[in-house]
Amino acid sequence: KNPHDEFPELIEFVQHQAHQHFMHQGGFRTIDGQALNRLWSIHISSEKDFIAGLAKIQQQIPLRCIIMGTRRTDPGCRNLSSLTSSSGNYPPFMRFNPILDWSYRDVWDFIKACELPYCTLYDHGYTSLGTVKDTIRNPELLKTGSENLMQEDVMDPRSRSIVPFLAMAQNVPGMEQQDSDDDQKQALRYKPAWMLLDETKERSSRLKKTTVKDAAAKTETAGILIIGNEVISGSVVDENGPFLMRELREMGLDTIEVAVVRDDMNLIAENVRRMSGTHTFVFTSG
């Protein structure tokens, strides 16, 4: 996989967890009390990369067992057992699959009961994460509520986290509360991942390469990217965003996301890439 196709939220989550548990003295420890401060970061684009990465690790430490997060419902895992040895071209080690027979509900019950951290994307309709090019919000979690577009969640470029759009654009004209039935019908949002009722639909967030275009055509949505340091600082009031949303509503197109970013080419490209993998249309202004 291309590292530029990864979700920024997922990268941030992984980096935060790595720092918290592996890169200081308060992290994981062995049974003898020694700090487990070794951390390997390898971007895997093929099975060959994974095998090579494991071999490299084994050259540095006596790797005997790997704890996996595999579940039986994952592709190709139907016939696995909880403890199996590696095979084929893999280095010799044991695979331990402690949650092999857990259901989707079991996973989320455990996470919520133990108050474990998880990627924020799961709060916003995603149930299975791949890349920005093959992952969408799960259609099974789509809901129609009385909230208007002002309540949609967007990415805050300053914190690289998802926040309510209202917090980003309180002073933008045209974003006042709309009480009409038409606006309520257009207020489409997604439930969090743990509210998925049909566990067999977990991977509905993932698009097969052969169906990406077809799926996008069936769920036509729009994302708007507002660009400008002046807008971020509040010295200029953006009028293009509200105008676009009104025009798109009249065309029957759902604006699912609005993001505001500063004049930074890399940040702009990153958001366009991410939004292009989620929405049918992406509009930029600034």
Coordinates of N, CA and C in Angstrom, one line a residue, residues 17 26 31 61 63 69 71-72 80 85 115 141 164 199 223 242 248:
Q17 N 0.1 5.7 20.2 CA 0.1 4.5 21.0 C 1.6 4.0 21.1
G26 N 7.9 4.3 31.2 CA 6.6 3.9 31.8 C 5.8 2.9 30.9
I31 N 8.3 -9.9 31.9 CA 8.0 -10.6 33.2 C 9.1 -10.3 34.2
I61 N 16.2 -9.8 18.1 CA 15.7 -10.4 19.3 C 15.2 -11.8 19.0
L63 N 12.7 -13.8 18.6 CA 11.3 -13.8 18.4 C 10.7 -15.3 18.3
G69 N -4.2 -10.0 16.1 CA -5.6 -9.5 16.4 C -6.6 -10.1 15.4
R71 N -9.4 -12.3 13.6 CA -10.7 -13.0 14.0 C -11.1 -13.9 12.9
R72 N -11.9 -14.9 13.2 CA -12.3 -15.9 12.2 C -13.1 -15.3 11.1
L80 N -8.4 -21.1 10.9 CA -7.3 -21.0 11.8 C -7.6 -21.6 13.2
S85 N 1.7 -22.7 14.2 CA 3.1 -22.3 13.9 C 3.1 -21.7 12.5
E115 N -12.6 0.8 28.6 CA -12.3 2.2 28.2 C -10.9 2.3 27.5
L141 N -24.6 2.4 8.8 CA -24.7 3.3 10.0 C -25.2 4.6 9.6
P164 N -16.7 19.0 15.6 CA -18.0 19.5 15.0 C -17.7 20.8 14.1
E199 N -23.7 -7.7 12.3 CA -22.3 -7.9 12.4 C -21.7 -8.4 11.0
G223 N -17.6 16.7 -0.6 CA -16.8 17.2 0.5 C -16.3 18.6 0.0
P242 N -20.8 28.1 2.6 CA -22.3 28.1 2.7 C -23.0 28.2 1.4
L248 N -25.6 22.8 -3.6 CA -25.5 21.3 -3.6 C -26.8 20.7 -3.1

